[in-house]
PDB file of C-alpha atoms in Angstrom:
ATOM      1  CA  UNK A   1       0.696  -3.317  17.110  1.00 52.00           C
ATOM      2  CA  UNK A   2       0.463  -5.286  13.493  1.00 62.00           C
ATOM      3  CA  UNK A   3       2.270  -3.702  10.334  1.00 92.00           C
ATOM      4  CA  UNK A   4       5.223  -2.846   8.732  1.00 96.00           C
ATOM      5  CA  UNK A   5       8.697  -1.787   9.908  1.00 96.00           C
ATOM      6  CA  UNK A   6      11.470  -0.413   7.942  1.00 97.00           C
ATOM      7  CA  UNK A   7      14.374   0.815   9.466  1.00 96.00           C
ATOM      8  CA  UNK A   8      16.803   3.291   9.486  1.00 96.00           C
ATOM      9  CA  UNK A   9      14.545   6.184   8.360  1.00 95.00           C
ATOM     10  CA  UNK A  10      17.942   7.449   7.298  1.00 96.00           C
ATOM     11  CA  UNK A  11      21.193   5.930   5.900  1.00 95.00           C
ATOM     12  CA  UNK A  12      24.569   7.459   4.529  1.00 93.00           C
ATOM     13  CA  UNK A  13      26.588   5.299   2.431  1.00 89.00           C
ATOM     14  CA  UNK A  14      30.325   5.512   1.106  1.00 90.00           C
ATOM     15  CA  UNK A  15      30.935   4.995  -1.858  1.00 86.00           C
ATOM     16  CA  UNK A  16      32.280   1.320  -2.956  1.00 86.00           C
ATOM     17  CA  UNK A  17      30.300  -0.080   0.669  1.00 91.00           C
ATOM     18  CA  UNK A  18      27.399  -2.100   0.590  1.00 94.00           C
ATOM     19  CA  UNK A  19      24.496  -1.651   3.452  1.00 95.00           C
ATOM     20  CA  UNK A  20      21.467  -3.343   4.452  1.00 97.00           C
ATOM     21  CA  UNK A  21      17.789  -1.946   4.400  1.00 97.00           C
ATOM     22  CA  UNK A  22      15.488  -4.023   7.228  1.00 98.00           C
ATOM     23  CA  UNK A  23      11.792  -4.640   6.448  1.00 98.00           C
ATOM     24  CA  UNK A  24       9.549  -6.334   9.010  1.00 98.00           C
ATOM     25  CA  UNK A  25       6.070  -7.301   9.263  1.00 97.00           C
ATOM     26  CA  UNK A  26       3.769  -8.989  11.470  1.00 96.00           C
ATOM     27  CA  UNK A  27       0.618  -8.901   9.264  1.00 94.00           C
ATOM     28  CA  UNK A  28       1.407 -12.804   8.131  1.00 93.00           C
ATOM     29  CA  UNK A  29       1.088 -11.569   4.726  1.00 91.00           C
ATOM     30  CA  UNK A  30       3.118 -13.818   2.367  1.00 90.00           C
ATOM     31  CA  UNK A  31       4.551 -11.527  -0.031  1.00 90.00           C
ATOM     32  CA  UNK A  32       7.023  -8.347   0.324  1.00 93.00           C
ATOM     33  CA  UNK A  33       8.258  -6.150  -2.141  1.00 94.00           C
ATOM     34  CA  UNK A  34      10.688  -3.149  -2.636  1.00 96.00           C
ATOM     35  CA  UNK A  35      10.092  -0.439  -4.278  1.00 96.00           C
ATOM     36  CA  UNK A  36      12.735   2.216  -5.295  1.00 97.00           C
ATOM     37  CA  UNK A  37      11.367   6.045  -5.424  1.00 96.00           C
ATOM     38  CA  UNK A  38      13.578   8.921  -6.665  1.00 94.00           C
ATOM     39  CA  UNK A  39      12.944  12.601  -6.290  1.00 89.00           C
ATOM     40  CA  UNK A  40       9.181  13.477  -7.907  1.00 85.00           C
ATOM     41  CA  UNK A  41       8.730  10.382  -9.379  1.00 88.00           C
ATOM     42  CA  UNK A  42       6.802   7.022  -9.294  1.00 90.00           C
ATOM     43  CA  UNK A  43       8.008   3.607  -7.214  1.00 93.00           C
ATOM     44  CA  UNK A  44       9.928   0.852  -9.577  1.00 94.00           C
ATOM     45  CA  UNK A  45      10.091  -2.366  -8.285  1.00 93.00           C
ATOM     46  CA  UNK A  46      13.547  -3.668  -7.297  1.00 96.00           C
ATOM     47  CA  UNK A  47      12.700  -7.340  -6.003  1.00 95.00           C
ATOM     48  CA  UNK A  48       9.331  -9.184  -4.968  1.00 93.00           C
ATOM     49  CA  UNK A  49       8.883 -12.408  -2.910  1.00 93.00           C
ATOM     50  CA  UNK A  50       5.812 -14.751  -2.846  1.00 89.00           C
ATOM     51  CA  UNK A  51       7.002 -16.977  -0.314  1.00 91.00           C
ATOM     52  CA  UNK A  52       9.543 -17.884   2.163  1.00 94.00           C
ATOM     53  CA  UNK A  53      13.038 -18.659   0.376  1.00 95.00           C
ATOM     54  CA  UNK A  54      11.829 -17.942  -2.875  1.00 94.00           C
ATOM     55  CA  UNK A  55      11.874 -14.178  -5.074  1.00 94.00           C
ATOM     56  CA  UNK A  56      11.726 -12.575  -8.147  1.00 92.00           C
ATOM     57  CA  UNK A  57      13.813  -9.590  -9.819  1.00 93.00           C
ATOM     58  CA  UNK A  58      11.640  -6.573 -10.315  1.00 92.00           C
ATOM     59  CA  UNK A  59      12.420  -3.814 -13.360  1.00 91.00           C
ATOM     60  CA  UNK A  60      15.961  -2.335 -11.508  1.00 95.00           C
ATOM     61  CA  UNK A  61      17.556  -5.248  -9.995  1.00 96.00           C
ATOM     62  CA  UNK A  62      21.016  -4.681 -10.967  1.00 96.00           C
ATOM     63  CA  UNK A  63      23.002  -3.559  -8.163  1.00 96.00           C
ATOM     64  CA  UNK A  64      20.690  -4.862  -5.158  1.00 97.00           C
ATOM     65  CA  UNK A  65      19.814  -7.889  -3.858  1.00 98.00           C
ATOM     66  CA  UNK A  66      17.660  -9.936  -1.325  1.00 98.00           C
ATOM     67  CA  UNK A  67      16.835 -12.832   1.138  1.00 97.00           C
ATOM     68  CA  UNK A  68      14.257 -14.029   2.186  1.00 97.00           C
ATOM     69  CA  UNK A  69      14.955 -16.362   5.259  1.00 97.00           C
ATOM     70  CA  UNK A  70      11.754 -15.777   7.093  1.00 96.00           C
ATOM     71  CA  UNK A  71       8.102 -14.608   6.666  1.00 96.00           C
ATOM     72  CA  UNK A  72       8.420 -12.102   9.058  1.00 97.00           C
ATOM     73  CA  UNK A  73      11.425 -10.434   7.035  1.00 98.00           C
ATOM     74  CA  UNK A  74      13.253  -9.247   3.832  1.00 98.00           C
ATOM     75  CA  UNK A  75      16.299  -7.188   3.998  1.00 98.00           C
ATOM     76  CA  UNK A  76      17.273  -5.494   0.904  1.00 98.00           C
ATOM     77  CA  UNK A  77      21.423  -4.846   0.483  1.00 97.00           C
ATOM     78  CA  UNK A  78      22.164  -2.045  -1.816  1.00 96.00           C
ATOM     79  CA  UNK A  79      25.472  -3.670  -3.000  1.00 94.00           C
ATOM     80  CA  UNK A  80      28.884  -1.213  -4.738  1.00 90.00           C
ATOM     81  CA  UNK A  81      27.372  -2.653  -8.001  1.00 89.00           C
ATOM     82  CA  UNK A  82      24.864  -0.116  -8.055  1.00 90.00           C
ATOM     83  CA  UNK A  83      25.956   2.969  -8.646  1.00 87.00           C
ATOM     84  CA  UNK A  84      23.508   5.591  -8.168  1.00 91.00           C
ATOM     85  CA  UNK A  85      22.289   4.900  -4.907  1.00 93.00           C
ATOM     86  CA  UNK A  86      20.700   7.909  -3.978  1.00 95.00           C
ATOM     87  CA  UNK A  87      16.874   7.283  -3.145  1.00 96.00           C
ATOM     88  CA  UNK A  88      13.800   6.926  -0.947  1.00 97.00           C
ATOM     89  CA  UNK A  89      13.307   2.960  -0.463  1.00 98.00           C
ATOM     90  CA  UNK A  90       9.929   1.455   0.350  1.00 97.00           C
ATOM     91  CA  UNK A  91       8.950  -2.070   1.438  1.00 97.00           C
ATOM     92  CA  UNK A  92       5.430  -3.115   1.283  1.00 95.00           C
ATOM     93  CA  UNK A  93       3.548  -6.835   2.228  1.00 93.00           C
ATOM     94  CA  UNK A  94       0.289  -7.838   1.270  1.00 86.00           C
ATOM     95  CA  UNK A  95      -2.093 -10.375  -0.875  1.00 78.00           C
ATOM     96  CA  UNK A  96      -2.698 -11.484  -3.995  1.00 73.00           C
ATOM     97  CA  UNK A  97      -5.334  -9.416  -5.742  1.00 77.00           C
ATOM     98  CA  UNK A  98      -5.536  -6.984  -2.688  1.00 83.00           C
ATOM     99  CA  UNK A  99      -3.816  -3.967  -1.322  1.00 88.00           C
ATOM    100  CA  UNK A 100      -0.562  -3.712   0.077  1.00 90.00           C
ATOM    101  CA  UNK A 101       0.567  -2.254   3.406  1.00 93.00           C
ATOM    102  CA  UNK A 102       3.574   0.071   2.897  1.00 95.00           C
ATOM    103  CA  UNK A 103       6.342   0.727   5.347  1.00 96.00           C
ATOM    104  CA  UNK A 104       7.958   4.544   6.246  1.00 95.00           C
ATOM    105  CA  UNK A 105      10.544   4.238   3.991  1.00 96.00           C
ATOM    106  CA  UNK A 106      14.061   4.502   3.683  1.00 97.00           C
ATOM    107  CA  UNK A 107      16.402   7.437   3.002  1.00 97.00           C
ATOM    108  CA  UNK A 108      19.722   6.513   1.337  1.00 96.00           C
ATOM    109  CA  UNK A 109      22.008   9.085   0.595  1.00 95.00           C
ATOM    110  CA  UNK A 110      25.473   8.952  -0.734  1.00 90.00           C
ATOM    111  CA  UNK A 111      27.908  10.985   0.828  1.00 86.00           C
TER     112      UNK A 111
ATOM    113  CA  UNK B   1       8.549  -0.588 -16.836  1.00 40.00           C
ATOM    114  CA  UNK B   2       5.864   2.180 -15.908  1.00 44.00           C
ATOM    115  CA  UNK B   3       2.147   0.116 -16.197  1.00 58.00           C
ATOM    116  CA  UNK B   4       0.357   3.420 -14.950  1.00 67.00           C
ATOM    117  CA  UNK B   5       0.385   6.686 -15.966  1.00 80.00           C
ATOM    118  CA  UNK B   6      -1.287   9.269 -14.636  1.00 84.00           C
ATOM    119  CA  UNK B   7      -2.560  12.712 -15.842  1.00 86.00           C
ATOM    120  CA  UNK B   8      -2.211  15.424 -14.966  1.00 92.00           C
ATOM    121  CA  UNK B   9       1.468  15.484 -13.019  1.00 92.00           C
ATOM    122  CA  UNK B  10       0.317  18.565 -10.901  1.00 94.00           C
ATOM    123  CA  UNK B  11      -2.906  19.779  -9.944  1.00 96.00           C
ATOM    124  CA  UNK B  12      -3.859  22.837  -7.978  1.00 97.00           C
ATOM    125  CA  UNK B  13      -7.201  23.590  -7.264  1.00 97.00           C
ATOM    126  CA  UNK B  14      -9.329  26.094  -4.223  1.00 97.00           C
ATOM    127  CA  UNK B  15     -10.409  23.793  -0.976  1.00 97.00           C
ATOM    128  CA  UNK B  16     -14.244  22.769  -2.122  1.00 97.00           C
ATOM    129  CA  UNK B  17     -13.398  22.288  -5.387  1.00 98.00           C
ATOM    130  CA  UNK B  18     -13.225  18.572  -7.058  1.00 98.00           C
ATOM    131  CA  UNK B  19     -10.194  16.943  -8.399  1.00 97.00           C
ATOM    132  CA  UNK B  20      -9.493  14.481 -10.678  1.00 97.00           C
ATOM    133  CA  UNK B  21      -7.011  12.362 -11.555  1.00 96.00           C
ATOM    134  CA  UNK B  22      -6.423  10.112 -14.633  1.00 96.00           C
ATOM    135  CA  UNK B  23      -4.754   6.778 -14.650  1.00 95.00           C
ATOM    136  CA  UNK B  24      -4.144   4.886 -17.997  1.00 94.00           C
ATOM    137  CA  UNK B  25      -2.259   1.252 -18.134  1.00 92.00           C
ATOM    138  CA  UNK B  26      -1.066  -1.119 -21.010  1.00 89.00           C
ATOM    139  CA  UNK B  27      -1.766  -5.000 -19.922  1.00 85.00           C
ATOM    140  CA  UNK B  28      -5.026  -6.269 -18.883  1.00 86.00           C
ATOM    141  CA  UNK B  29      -5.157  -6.241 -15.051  1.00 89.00           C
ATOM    142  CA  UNK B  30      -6.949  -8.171 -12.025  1.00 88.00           C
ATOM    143  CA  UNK B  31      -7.125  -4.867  -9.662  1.00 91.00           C
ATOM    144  CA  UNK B  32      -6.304  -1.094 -10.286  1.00 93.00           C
ATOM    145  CA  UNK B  33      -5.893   0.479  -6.907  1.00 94.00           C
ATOM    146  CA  UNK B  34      -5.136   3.922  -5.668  1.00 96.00           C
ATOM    147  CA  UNK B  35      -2.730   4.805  -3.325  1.00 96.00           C
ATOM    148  CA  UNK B  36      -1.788   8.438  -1.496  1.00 97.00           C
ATOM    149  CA  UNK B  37       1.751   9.435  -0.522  1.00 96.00           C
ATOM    150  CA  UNK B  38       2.336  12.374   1.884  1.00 95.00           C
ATOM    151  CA  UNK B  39       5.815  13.804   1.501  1.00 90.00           C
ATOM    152  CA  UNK B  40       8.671  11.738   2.618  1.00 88.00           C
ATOM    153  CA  UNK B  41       6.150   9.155   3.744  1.00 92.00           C
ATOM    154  CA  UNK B  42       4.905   5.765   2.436  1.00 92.00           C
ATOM    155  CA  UNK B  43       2.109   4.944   0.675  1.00 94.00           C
ATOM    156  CA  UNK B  44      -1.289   4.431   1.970  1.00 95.00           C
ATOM    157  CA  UNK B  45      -4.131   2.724   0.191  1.00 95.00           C
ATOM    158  CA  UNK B  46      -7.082   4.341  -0.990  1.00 97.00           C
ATOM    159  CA  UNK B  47      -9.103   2.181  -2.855  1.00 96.00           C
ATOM    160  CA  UNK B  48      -8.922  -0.960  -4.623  1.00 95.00           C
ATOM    161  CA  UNK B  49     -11.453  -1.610  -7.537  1.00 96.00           C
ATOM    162  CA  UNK B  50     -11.751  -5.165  -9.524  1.00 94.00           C
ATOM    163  CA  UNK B  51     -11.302  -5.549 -13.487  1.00 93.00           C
ATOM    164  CA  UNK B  52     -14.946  -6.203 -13.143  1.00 95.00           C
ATOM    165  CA  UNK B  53     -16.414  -3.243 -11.899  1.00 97.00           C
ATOM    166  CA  UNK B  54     -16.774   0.199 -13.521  1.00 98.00           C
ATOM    167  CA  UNK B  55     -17.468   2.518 -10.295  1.00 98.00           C
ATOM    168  CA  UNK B  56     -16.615   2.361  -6.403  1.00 98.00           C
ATOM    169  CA  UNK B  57     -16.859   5.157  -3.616  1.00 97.00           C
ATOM    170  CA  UNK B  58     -15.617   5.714  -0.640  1.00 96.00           C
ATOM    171  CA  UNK B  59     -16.793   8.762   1.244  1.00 97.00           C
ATOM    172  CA  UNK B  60     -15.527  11.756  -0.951  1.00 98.00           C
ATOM    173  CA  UNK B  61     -13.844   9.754  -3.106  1.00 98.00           C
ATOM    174  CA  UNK B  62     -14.966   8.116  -6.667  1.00 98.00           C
ATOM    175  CA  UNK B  63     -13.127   6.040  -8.547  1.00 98.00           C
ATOM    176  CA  UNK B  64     -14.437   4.621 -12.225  1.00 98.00           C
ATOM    177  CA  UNK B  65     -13.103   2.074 -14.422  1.00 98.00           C
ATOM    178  CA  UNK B  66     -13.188   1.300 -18.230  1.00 97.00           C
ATOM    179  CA  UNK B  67     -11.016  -1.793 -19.192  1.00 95.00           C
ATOM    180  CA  UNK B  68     -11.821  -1.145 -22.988  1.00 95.00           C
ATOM    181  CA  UNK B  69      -9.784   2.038 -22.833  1.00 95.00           C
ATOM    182  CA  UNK B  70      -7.228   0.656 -19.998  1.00 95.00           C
ATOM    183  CA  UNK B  71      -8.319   4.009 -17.916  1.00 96.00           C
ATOM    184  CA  UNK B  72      -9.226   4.649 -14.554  1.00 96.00           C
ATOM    185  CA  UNK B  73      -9.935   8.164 -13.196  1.00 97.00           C
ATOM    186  CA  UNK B  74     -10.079   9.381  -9.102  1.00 97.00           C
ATOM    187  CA  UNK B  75     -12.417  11.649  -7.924  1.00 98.00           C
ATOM    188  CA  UNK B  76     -11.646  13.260  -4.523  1.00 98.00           C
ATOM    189  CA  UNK B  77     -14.728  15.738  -4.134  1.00 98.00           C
ATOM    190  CA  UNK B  78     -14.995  18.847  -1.665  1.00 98.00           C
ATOM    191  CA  UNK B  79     -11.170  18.897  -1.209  1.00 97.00           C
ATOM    192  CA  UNK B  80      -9.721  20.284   1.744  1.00 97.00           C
ATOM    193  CA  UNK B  81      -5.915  21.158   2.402  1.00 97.00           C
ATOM    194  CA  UNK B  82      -5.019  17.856   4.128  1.00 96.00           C
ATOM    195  CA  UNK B  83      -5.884  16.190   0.805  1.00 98.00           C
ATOM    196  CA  UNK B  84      -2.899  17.940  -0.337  1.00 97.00           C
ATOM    197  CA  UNK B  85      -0.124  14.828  -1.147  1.00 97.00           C
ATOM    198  CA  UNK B  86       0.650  12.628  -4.507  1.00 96.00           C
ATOM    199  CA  UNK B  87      -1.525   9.888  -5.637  1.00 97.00           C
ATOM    200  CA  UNK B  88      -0.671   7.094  -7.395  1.00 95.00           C
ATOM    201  CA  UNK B  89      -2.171   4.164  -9.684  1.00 95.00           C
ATOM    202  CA  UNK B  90      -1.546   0.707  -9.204  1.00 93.00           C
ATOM    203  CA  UNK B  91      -2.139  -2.200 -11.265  1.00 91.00           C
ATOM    204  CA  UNK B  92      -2.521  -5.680 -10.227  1.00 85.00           C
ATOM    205  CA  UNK B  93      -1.390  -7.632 -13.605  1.00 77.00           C
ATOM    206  CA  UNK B  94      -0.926 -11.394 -14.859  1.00 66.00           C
ATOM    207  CA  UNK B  95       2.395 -10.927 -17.186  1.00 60.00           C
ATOM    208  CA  UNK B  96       3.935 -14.311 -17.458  1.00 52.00           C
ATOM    209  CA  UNK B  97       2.936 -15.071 -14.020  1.00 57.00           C
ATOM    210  CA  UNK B  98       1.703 -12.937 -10.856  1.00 60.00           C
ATOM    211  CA  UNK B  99       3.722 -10.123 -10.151  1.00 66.00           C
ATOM    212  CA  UNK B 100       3.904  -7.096  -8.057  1.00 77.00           C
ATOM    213  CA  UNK B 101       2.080  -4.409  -7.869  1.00 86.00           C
ATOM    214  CA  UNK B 102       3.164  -1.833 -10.650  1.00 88.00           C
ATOM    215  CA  UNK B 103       2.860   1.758 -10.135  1.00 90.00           C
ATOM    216  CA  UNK B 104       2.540   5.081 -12.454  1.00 89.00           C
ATOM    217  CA  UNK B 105       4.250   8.794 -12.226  1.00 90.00           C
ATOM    218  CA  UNK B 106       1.741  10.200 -10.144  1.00 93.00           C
ATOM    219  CA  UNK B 107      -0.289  13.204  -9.705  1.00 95.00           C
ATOM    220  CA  UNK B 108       0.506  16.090  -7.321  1.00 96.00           C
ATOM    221  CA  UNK B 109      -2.271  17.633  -5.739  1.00 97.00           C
ATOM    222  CA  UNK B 110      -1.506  20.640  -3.935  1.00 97.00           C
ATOM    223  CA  UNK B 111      -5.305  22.037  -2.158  1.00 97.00           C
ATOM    224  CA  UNK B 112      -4.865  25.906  -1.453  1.00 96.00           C
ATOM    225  CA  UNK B 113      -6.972  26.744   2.059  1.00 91.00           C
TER     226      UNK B 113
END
């Protein structure tokens, strides 16, 4: 079954710990993204990546970061640094000039 | 940065009726391309239409183009309730290199049976 996995649907965080968001694909697409999403709003990019061991900071960046190991993969940590961490977190894959292929999301929540 | 915007933020119209959704953008784009969001979910792709074309369909949807005004507008005709979710512009853009896609507010569209 190709596509797009993100996982845990939901996550509770302490404040001052860091955790880690999992995004997997089997579509062979070369680039993954992740896109932040608050409450009635739009999706801001938090980091991109072309290709394997390579990415790119998106417009939040501050407070998160990446790694992109293998093609198959591209875990997002959501580190103590950021401090409103509160949010619906999407991963997507696809192509250059085409469409991307979103995963399920991500709930972080704060407690 | 928000590339897309789109107008109006909520829409509610009768099932049969047409809606439509505006999308404007700053930078000049390869690819604007619409995307639907049912609540709590992730996105799904609609339609994807090239900086060189002004229309495209897909069965009840429409979706036009005009690069000179940096607009795009979605047509969903003969709505029914399970149209009912957020929709959302995307451009495709060359800034200093290829990035990601970038994504506007969005438009809620809420279908009454």
């Amino acid at each position: 079954d190709g596509g797009i996995t993100q996982s845990p649907k939901y996550l509770f965080r302490k404040e001052g710990q860091n955790v880690t968001l999992s995004c997997e694909q089997n579509l062979n697409h070369d680039a993954m993204y992740w896109y932040r999403q608050d409450p009635g709003q739009g999706l801001r990019l938090i980091y991109y990546s072309q290709i394997v061991n390579d990415f790119q900071k998106g417009d939040i960046a501050e407070g998160y970061s990446v790694s992109r190991e293998k093609k198959e993969s591209f875990p997002l940590t959501v580190t103590s640094a950021q401090k409103n961490p509160t949010a619906f977190y999407l991963c997507a894959t696809g192509l250059r000039n085409t469409e991307a292929f979103f995963g399920q999301g991500t709930r972080l929540t704060v407690v | 940065s928000q590339q897309g915007e789109e107008d109006p933020q909520a829409l509610s119209i009768q099932e049969g009726e047409n809606a439509t959704m505006n999308c404007s953008y700053k930078t000049s784009i390869n690819n604007l391309q619409w995307y639907r969001q049912n609540s709590g979910r992730g996105l799904v792709h609609l339609i994807l239409i090239r900086s060189n074309e002004r229309e495209k369909h897909s069965g009840r949807l429409r979706v036009t183009l005009d690069t000179s005004k940096k607009s795009s507008s979605l047509l969903i005709t003969a709505s029914r309730a399970a149209d009912t979710a957020s929709y959302f512009c995307a451009t495709d853009a060359w800034d200093t290199g290829w990035r990601a896609l970038t994504f506007g507010s969005g438009t809620r569209l809420q279908v009454q049976p």
